[in-house]
PDB file of C-alpha atoms in Angstrom:
ATOM      1  CA  MET A  11       2.648 -12.687  24.955  1.00  0.00           C
ATOM      2  CA  SER A  12      -0.763 -11.127  24.301  1.00  0.00           C
ATOM      3  CA  CYS A  13      -0.214  -8.675  27.163  1.00  0.00           C
ATOM      4  CA  PHE A  14       3.226  -7.790  25.830  1.00  0.00           C
ATOM      5  CA  LEU A  15       1.876  -7.138  22.326  1.00  0.00           C
ATOM      6  CA  SER A  16      -1.074  -5.073  23.517  1.00  0.00           C
ATOM      7  CA  ASN A  17       0.155  -3.333  26.667  1.00  0.00           C
ATOM      8  CA  SER A  18       3.801  -2.439  26.136  1.00  0.00           C
ATOM      9  CA  SER A  19       5.054   0.217  23.728  1.00  0.00           C
ATOM     10  CA  LEU A  20       7.710  -2.147  22.370  1.00  0.00           C
ATOM     11  CA  GLY A  21       5.129  -4.878  21.814  1.00  0.00           C
ATOM     12  CA  LYS A  22       2.869  -2.528  19.868  1.00  0.00           C
ATOM     13  CA  LYS A  23       5.785  -1.372  17.742  1.00  0.00           C
ATOM     14  CA  LEU A  24       6.663  -4.995  17.094  1.00  0.00           C
ATOM     15  CA  VAL A  25       3.126  -5.648  15.846  1.00  0.00           C
ATOM     16  CA  MET A  26       3.437  -2.570  13.622  1.00  0.00           C
ATOM     17  CA  SER A  27       6.748  -3.868  12.266  1.00  0.00           C
ATOM     18  CA  VAL A  28       5.494  -7.386  11.522  1.00  0.00           C
ATOM     19  CA  THR A  29       2.264  -6.237   9.872  1.00  0.00           C
ATOM     20  CA  GLY A  30       4.161  -3.494   8.059  1.00  0.00           C
ATOM     21  CA  ALA A  31       6.675  -5.996   6.658  1.00  0.00           C
ATOM     22  CA  PHE A  32       3.799  -8.205   5.499  1.00  0.00           C
ATOM     23  CA  LEU A  33       2.087  -5.271   3.772  1.00  0.00           C
ATOM     24  CA  VAL A  34       5.322  -4.133   2.098  1.00  0.00           C
ATOM     25  CA  LEU A  35       5.790  -7.629   0.657  1.00  0.00           C
ATOM     26  CA  PHE A  36       2.210  -7.603  -0.634  1.00  0.00           C
ATOM     27  CA  ILE A  37       2.670  -4.135  -2.151  1.00  0.00           C
ATOM     28  CA  LEU A  38       5.793  -5.317  -3.999  1.00  0.00           C
ATOM     29  CA  PHE A  39       3.905  -8.372  -5.268  1.00  0.00           C
ATOM     30  CA  HIS A  40       0.918  -6.254  -6.345  1.00  0.00           C
ATOM     31  CA  MET A  41       3.191  -3.767  -8.105  1.00  0.00           C
ATOM     32  CA  SER A  42       4.973  -6.576  -9.964  1.00  0.00           C
ATOM     33  CA  MET A  43       1.632  -8.043 -11.020  1.00  0.00           C
ATOM     34  CA  ASN A  44       0.414  -4.662 -12.254  1.00  0.00           C
ATOM     35  CA  ILE A  45       3.536  -4.115 -14.357  1.00  0.00           C
ATOM     36  CA  THR A  46       2.549  -7.288 -16.209  1.00  0.00           C
ATOM     37  CA  ALA A  47      -0.449  -5.320 -17.499  1.00  0.00           C
ATOM     38  CA  ILE A  48       1.972  -3.113 -19.425  1.00  0.00           C
ATOM     39  CA  ILE A  49       4.056  -5.951 -20.827  1.00  0.00           C
ATOM     40  CA  SER A  50       1.152  -8.260 -21.685  1.00  0.00           C
ATOM     41  CA  PRO A  51      -2.492  -7.445 -20.914  1.00  0.00           C
ATOM     42  CA  GLU A  52      -3.353 -11.058 -21.750  1.00  0.00           C
ATOM     43  CA  ALA A  53      -0.908 -12.402 -19.171  1.00  0.00           C
ATOM     44  CA  TYR A  54      -2.261  -9.918 -16.623  1.00  0.00           C
ATOM     45  CA  ASN A  55      -5.803 -11.165 -17.238  1.00  0.00           C
ATOM     46  CA  MET A  56      -4.599 -14.730 -16.728  1.00  0.00           C
ATOM     47  CA  ILE A  57      -3.252 -13.689 -13.326  1.00  0.00           C
ATOM     48  CA  CYS A  58      -6.568 -11.977 -12.535  1.00  0.00           C
ATOM     49  CA  ALA A  59      -8.432 -15.184 -13.419  1.00  0.00           C
ATOM     50  CA  LEU A  60      -6.056 -17.176 -11.208  1.00  0.00           C
ATOM     51  CA  LEU A  61      -6.611 -14.764  -8.303  1.00  0.00           C
ATOM     52  CA  GLY A  62     -10.380 -14.576  -8.620  1.00  0.00           C
ATOM     53  CA  ALA A  63     -12.829 -16.062  -6.144  1.00  0.00           C
ATOM     54  CA  ASN A  64     -10.782 -19.207  -5.544  1.00  0.00           C
ATOM     55  CA  TRP A  65     -10.473 -20.368  -1.948  1.00  0.00           C
ATOM     56  CA  TYR A  66      -6.785 -19.494  -1.719  1.00  0.00           C
ATOM     57  CA  ALA A  67      -7.391 -16.011  -3.171  1.00  0.00           C
ATOM     58  CA  LEU A  68     -10.239 -15.415  -0.740  1.00  0.00           C
ATOM     59  CA  ALA A  69      -8.092 -16.630   2.168  1.00  0.00           C
ATOM     60  CA  GLY A  70      -5.299 -14.301   1.046  1.00  0.00           C
ATOM     61  CA  THR A  71      -7.727 -11.399   0.801  1.00  0.00           C
ATOM     62  CA  ALA A  72      -8.989 -12.063   4.338  1.00  0.00           C
ATOM     63  CA  VAL A  73      -5.434 -12.216   5.727  1.00  0.00           C
ATOM     64  CA  LEU A  74      -4.511  -9.031   3.879  1.00  0.00           C
ATOM     65  CA  ALA A  75      -7.577  -7.211   5.213  1.00  0.00           C
ATOM     66  CA  LEU A  76      -6.707  -8.349   8.733  1.00  0.00           C
ATOM     67  CA  GLY A  77      -3.138  -7.121   8.293  1.00  0.00           C
ATOM     68  CA  VAL A  78      -4.302  -3.690   7.151  1.00  0.00           C
ATOM     69  CA  LEU A  79      -6.804  -3.466  10.006  1.00  0.00           C
ATOM     70  CA  VAL A  80      -4.308  -4.460  12.715  1.00  0.00           C
ATOM     71  CA  HIS A  81      -1.616  -2.164  11.292  1.00  0.00           C
ATOM     72  CA  PHE A  82      -3.993   0.811  11.213  1.00  0.00           C
ATOM     73  CA  ILE A  83      -5.453   0.185  14.681  1.00  0.00           C
ATOM     74  CA  TYR A  84      -2.013  -0.093  16.258  1.00  0.00           C
ATOM     75  CA  ALA A  85      -0.864   3.032  14.408  1.00  0.00           C
ATOM     76  CA  VAL A  86      -3.740   4.988  15.947  1.00  0.00           C
ATOM     77  CA  ILE A  87      -3.062   3.550  19.404  1.00  0.00           C
ATOM     78  CA  LEU A  88       0.671   4.341  19.233  1.00  0.00           C
ATOM     79  CA  THR A  89      -0.010   7.864  18.002  1.00  0.00           C
ATOM     80  CA  LEU A  90      -2.488   8.559  20.802  1.00  0.00           C
ATOM     81  CA  ASN A  91      -0.042   7.156  23.353  1.00  0.00           C
ATOM     82  CA  ASN A  92       2.733   9.354  21.969  1.00  0.00           C
ATOM     83  CA  TYR A  93       0.466  12.391  22.118  1.00  0.00           C
ATOM     84  CA  LYS A  94      -0.205  11.719  25.782  1.00  0.00           C
ATOM     85  CA  ALA A  95       3.457  11.135  26.579  1.00  0.00           C
ATOM     86  CA  ARG A  96       5.125  13.798  24.418  1.00  0.00           C
ATOM     87  CA  GLY A  97       2.468  16.160  23.166  1.00  0.00           C
ATOM     88  CA  SER A  98       2.812  16.699  19.432  1.00  0.00           C
ATOM     89  CA  GLN A  99       6.074  14.729  19.097  1.00  0.00           C
ATOM     90  CA  ARG A 100       5.242  11.435  17.403  1.00  0.00           C
ATOM     91  CA  TYR A 101       7.109   8.405  16.182  1.00  0.00           C
ATOM     92  CA  ALA A 102      10.314   9.391  17.998  1.00  0.00           C
ATOM     93  CA  VAL A 103      13.394   7.909  16.371  1.00  0.00           C
ATOM     94  CA  THR A 104      16.860   7.284  17.688  1.00  0.00           C
ATOM     95  CA  VAL A 105      18.488   9.197  14.824  1.00  0.00           C
ATOM     96  CA  GLN A 106      17.170  12.467  13.441  1.00  0.00           C
ATOM     97  CA  GLU A 107      17.889  14.129  10.124  1.00  0.00           C
ATOM     98  CA  PRO A 108      15.990  16.680   8.031  1.00  0.00           C
ATOM     99  CA  GLY A 109      15.156  14.118   5.347  1.00  0.00           C
ATOM    100  CA  VAL A 110      12.949  12.013   7.619  1.00  0.00           C
ATOM    101  CA  ALA A 111      11.479  14.678   9.877  1.00  0.00           C
ATOM    102  CA  TRP A 112       8.255  15.327   7.947  1.00  0.00           C
ATOM    103  CA  ALA A 113       7.376  11.713   7.170  1.00  0.00           C
ATOM    104  CA  SER A 114       8.204  10.490  10.676  1.00  0.00           C
ATOM    105  CA  LYS A 115       6.031  13.160  12.285  1.00  0.00           C
ATOM    106  CA  ASN A 116       3.058  12.684   9.951  1.00  0.00           C
ATOM    107  CA  MET A 117       2.790   8.922   9.616  1.00  0.00           C
ATOM    108  CA  LEU A 118      -0.827   8.856  10.802  1.00  0.00           C
ATOM    109  CA  VAL A 119      -1.853  11.605   8.369  1.00  0.00           C
ATOM    110  CA  LEU A 120      -0.167   9.700   5.564  1.00  0.00           C
ATOM    111  CA  GLY A 121      -1.901   6.571   6.823  1.00  0.00           C
ATOM    112  CA  PHE A 122      -5.326   8.193   6.511  1.00  0.00           C
ATOM    113  CA  ILE A 123      -4.538   9.321   2.954  1.00  0.00           C
ATOM    114  CA  ILE A 124      -3.378   5.802   2.087  1.00  0.00           C
ATOM    115  CA  LEU A 125      -6.502   4.317   3.680  1.00  0.00           C
ATOM    116  CA  GLY A 126      -8.696   6.678   1.655  1.00  0.00           C
ATOM    117  CA  GLY A 127      -6.874   5.668  -1.527  1.00  0.00           C
ATOM    118  CA  LEU A 128      -7.320   2.021  -0.598  1.00  0.00           C
ATOM    119  CA  LEU A 129     -11.085   2.457  -0.250  1.00  0.00           C
ATOM    120  CA  ILE A 130     -11.249   4.103  -3.683  1.00  0.00           C
ATOM    121  CA  HIS A 131      -9.130   1.279  -5.090  1.00  0.00           C
ATOM    122  CA  LEU A 132     -11.452  -1.335  -3.603  1.00  0.00           C
ATOM    123  CA  PHE A 133     -14.405   0.437  -5.205  1.00  0.00           C
ATOM    124  CA  ASN A 134     -12.734   0.671  -8.607  1.00  0.00           C
ATOM    125  CA  PHE A 135     -11.256  -2.815  -8.783  1.00  0.00           C
ATOM    126  CA  TRP A 136     -12.067  -5.305  -6.029  1.00  0.00           C
ATOM    127  CA  SER A 137     -15.820  -4.603  -6.143  1.00  0.00           C
ATOM    128  CA  LYS A 138     -15.787  -5.081  -9.932  1.00  0.00           C
ATOM    129  CA  MET A 139     -13.580  -8.175  -9.943  1.00  0.00           C
ATOM    130  CA  GLN A 140     -13.394 -10.580  -7.009  1.00  0.00           C
ATOM    131  CA  LEU A 141     -16.644  -9.378  -5.417  1.00  0.00           C
ATOM    132  CA  VAL A 142     -18.481  -9.900  -8.703  1.00  0.00           C
ATOM    133  CA  GLU A 143     -17.262 -13.504  -8.797  1.00  0.00           C
ATOM    134  CA  ILE A 144     -18.210 -14.004  -5.157  1.00  0.00           C
ATOM    135  CA  MET A 145     -21.734 -12.860  -6.030  1.00  0.00           C
ATOM    136  CA  GLY A 146     -21.842 -15.430  -8.838  1.00  0.00           C
ATOM    137  CA  GLU A 147     -22.017 -12.877 -11.658  1.00  0.00           C
ATOM    138  CA  HIS A 148     -20.196 -13.135 -14.978  1.00  0.00           C
ATOM    139  CA  VAL A 149     -19.966  -9.436 -15.826  1.00  0.00           C
ATOM    140  CA  ASN A 150     -19.494  -6.363 -13.651  1.00  0.00           C
ATOM    141  CA  SER A 151     -21.406  -3.088 -13.672  1.00  0.00           C
ATOM    142  CA  LEU A 152     -19.277  -1.842 -16.594  1.00  0.00           C
ATOM    143  CA  GLY A 153     -20.037  -4.859 -18.723  1.00  0.00           C
ATOM    144  CA  TYR A 154     -16.555  -6.378 -18.403  1.00  0.00           C
ATOM    145  CA  SER A 155     -15.651  -9.854 -17.293  1.00  0.00           C
ATOM    146  CA  PRO A 156     -14.387  -9.762 -13.691  1.00  0.00           C
ATOM    147  CA  ALA A 157     -11.180 -11.374 -14.980  1.00  0.00           C
ATOM    148  CA  ASP A 158     -10.606  -8.654 -17.599  1.00  0.00           C
ATOM    149  CA  GLY A 159      -8.422  -6.565 -15.347  1.00  0.00           C
ATOM    150  CA  ALA A 160      -6.592  -4.866 -18.216  1.00  0.00           C
ATOM    151  CA  ALA A 161      -9.820  -3.431 -19.612  1.00  0.00           C
ATOM    152  CA  LEU A 162     -10.806  -2.249 -16.145  1.00  0.00           C
ATOM    153  CA  ILE A 163      -7.426  -0.536 -15.704  1.00  0.00           C
ATOM    154  CA  ALA A 164      -7.841   1.161 -19.080  1.00  0.00           C
ATOM    155  CA  TYR A 165     -11.358   2.316 -18.226  1.00  0.00           C
ATOM    156  CA  THR A 166     -10.443   3.608 -14.756  1.00  0.00           C
ATOM    157  CA  PHE A 167      -7.390   5.546 -15.884  1.00  0.00           C
ATOM    158  CA  SER A 168      -9.129   7.048 -18.865  1.00  0.00           C
ATOM    159  CA  LYS A 169     -10.557   9.413 -16.216  1.00  0.00           C
ATOM    160  CA  TRP A 170      -8.075  12.189 -15.477  1.00  0.00           C
ATOM    161  CA  TYR A 171      -9.323  12.644 -11.924  1.00  0.00           C
ATOM    162  CA  TYR A 172      -8.546   9.018 -11.069  1.00  0.00           C
ATOM    163  CA  VAL A 173      -5.066   9.494 -12.505  1.00  0.00           C
ATOM    164  CA  VAL A 174      -4.547  12.458 -10.159  1.00  0.00           C
ATOM    165  CA  ILE A 175      -6.063  10.657  -7.160  1.00  0.00           C
ATOM    166  CA  TYR A 176      -3.947   7.555  -7.666  1.00  0.00           C
ATOM    167  CA  LEU A 177      -0.722   9.520  -8.178  1.00  0.00           C
ATOM    168  CA  VAL A 178      -1.380  11.429  -4.936  1.00  0.00           C
ATOM    169  CA  TRP A 179      -2.076   8.092  -3.253  1.00  0.00           C
ATOM    170  CA  PHE A 180       1.198   6.636  -4.522  1.00  0.00           C
ATOM    171  CA  PHE A 181       3.097   9.751  -3.446  1.00  0.00           C
ATOM    172  CA  ALA A 182       1.679   9.452   0.083  1.00  0.00           C
ATOM    173  CA  LEU A 183       2.651   5.781   0.037  1.00  0.00           C
ATOM    174  CA  TRP A 184       6.193   6.773  -0.991  1.00  0.00           C
ATOM    175  CA  PHE A 185       6.495   9.094   2.017  1.00  0.00           C
ATOM    176  CA  HIS A 186       5.017   6.448   4.302  1.00  0.00           C
ATOM    177  CA  LEU A 187       7.448   3.784   3.123  1.00  0.00           C
ATOM    178  CA  THR A 188      10.541   6.004   3.320  1.00  0.00           C
ATOM    179  CA  HIS A 189      10.019   6.102   7.063  1.00  0.00           C
ATOM    180  CA  GLY A 190       8.141   2.867   7.656  1.00  0.00           C
ATOM    181  CA  VAL A 191      10.589   0.465   6.008  1.00  0.00           C
ATOM    182  CA  TRP A 192      13.636   1.486   8.055  1.00  0.00           C
ATOM    183  CA  SER A 193      11.493   1.973  11.165  1.00  0.00           C
ATOM    184  CA  MET A 194      10.600  -1.733  11.024  1.00  0.00           C
ATOM    185  CA  PHE A 195      14.272  -2.573  11.468  1.00  0.00           C
ATOM    186  CA  GLN A 196      14.751   0.132  14.091  1.00  0.00           C
ATOM    187  CA  THR A 197      12.216  -1.653  16.282  1.00  0.00           C
ATOM    188  CA  VAL A 198      14.477  -4.710  16.474  1.00  0.00           C
ATOM    189  CA  GLY A 199      17.531  -2.576  17.213  1.00  0.00           C
ATOM    190  CA  TRP A 200      19.213  -2.309  13.806  1.00  0.00           C
ATOM    191  CA  ALA A 201      19.126   1.496  13.497  1.00  0.00           C
ATOM    192  CA  ASN A 202      22.540   2.207  14.996  1.00  0.00           C
ATOM    193  CA  ASP A 203      25.116   4.592  13.561  1.00  0.00           C
ATOM    194  CA  THR A 204      26.319   1.937  11.119  1.00  0.00           C
ATOM    195  CA  TRP A 205      23.022   0.530   9.930  1.00  0.00           C
ATOM    196  CA  TYR A 206      20.879   3.661   9.939  1.00  0.00           C
ATOM    197  CA  PRO A 207      22.268   5.134   6.661  1.00  0.00           C
ATOM    198  CA  ARG A 208      22.024   1.731   4.972  1.00  0.00           C
ATOM    199  CA  LEU A 209      18.447   1.119   6.109  1.00  0.00           C
ATOM    200  CA  LYS A 210      17.441   4.631   5.120  1.00  0.00           C
ATOM    201  CA  CYS A 211      18.909   4.044   1.658  1.00  0.00           C
ATOM    202  CA  ILE A 212      17.079   0.706   1.356  1.00  0.00           C
ATOM    203  CA  ALA A 213      13.822   2.369   2.455  1.00  0.00           C
ATOM    204  CA  ASN A 214      14.197   5.075  -0.185  1.00  0.00           C
ATOM    205  CA  ILE A 215      14.965   2.521  -2.878  1.00  0.00           C
ATOM    206  CA  VAL A 216      11.983   0.321  -1.969  1.00  0.00           C
ATOM    207  CA  ALA A 217       9.625   3.322  -1.749  1.00  0.00           C
ATOM    208  CA  THR A 218      10.821   4.694  -5.084  1.00  0.00           C
ATOM    209  CA  ILE A 219      10.486   1.343  -6.854  1.00  0.00           C
ATOM    210  CA  VAL A 220       6.934   1.007  -5.536  1.00  0.00           C
ATOM    211  CA  PHE A 221       6.000   4.543  -6.593  1.00  0.00           C
ATOM    212  CA  LEU A 222       7.500   4.262 -10.076  1.00  0.00           C
ATOM    213  CA  GLY A 223       6.041   0.797 -10.665  1.00  0.00           C
ATOM    214  CA  PHE A 224       2.480   1.753  -9.768  1.00  0.00           C
ATOM    215  CA  ALA A 225       2.685   5.189 -11.409  1.00  0.00           C
ATOM    216  CA  ALA A 226       3.988   3.675 -14.649  1.00  0.00           C
ATOM    217  CA  VAL A 227       0.859   1.535 -15.028  1.00  0.00           C
ATOM    218  CA  VAL A 228      -1.428   4.513 -14.418  1.00  0.00           C
ATOM    219  CA  LEU A 229       0.377   6.787 -16.876  1.00  0.00           C
ATOM    220  CA  VAL A 230       0.844   4.174 -19.606  1.00  0.00           C
ATOM    221  CA  TYR A 231      -2.848   3.283 -19.566  1.00  0.00           C
ATOM    222  CA  PHE A 232      -3.848   6.954 -19.425  1.00  0.00           C
ATOM    223  CA  PHE A 233      -1.803   7.889 -22.485  1.00  0.00           C
ATOM    224  CA  CYS A 234      -2.147   4.555 -24.331  1.00  0.00           C
ATOM    225  CA  PRO A 235      -5.560   3.051 -23.485  1.00  0.00           C
ATOM    226  CA  CYS A 236      -5.509   0.946 -26.655  1.00  0.00           C
ATOM    227  CA  ILE A 237      -2.883  -1.271 -25.037  1.00  0.00           C
ATOM    228  CA  ALA A 238      -5.753  -3.257 -23.533  1.00  0.00           C
ATOM    229  CA  GLY A 239      -7.945  -3.056 -26.634  1.00  0.00           C
ATOM    230  CA  VAL A 240     -10.122  -0.341 -25.081  1.00  0.00           C
ATOM    231  CA  CYS A 241     -10.092   2.782 -27.271  1.00  0.00           C
TER     232      CYS A 241
END
């Protein structure tokens, strides 16, 4: 099995599909949690306290980091293999249409943008929340409790440049998901003439929900920072 997953093209795509599905589920969960910050900053902070430096939260963080790492490594490997086999033609699909051409041919570029956004996000939030608790501190470098996620959101998105950076990040994620979601199903043979339009529609819906959900939090806190009591 290990040889199949590491040596064959189908095995590598299967790893990409499984890790991709896992990451999509996490993204949907994270987006849902963030929307809570709009509805009730207090409830959001309760969730942040629950997902602090507890053993289950740390285990989840480790699994998530592993998923991101494996997904990215296999994406690079598949792209290099495709370059060798087909030149500049990457992520070949069984069905082609103008709407997916750009995203499908630039998945690695989008991946690098998403990875860069992730590193910025880790600096802005994880290092000031869970990492602070891991280090045994009770306040972060901004003077907030590591469980006061709403205040941290308000502070971060009071900076216009972070608003722009995050919106670009979410837009790149939208493009990535519009191809990646249906491509997961294509790997297991679902992208035939009947299922392709349906899967493409589902991919667009999922990507749009993710983009709008994350973007809403950024824009609401940018225009209404007092929602978290930070004015």
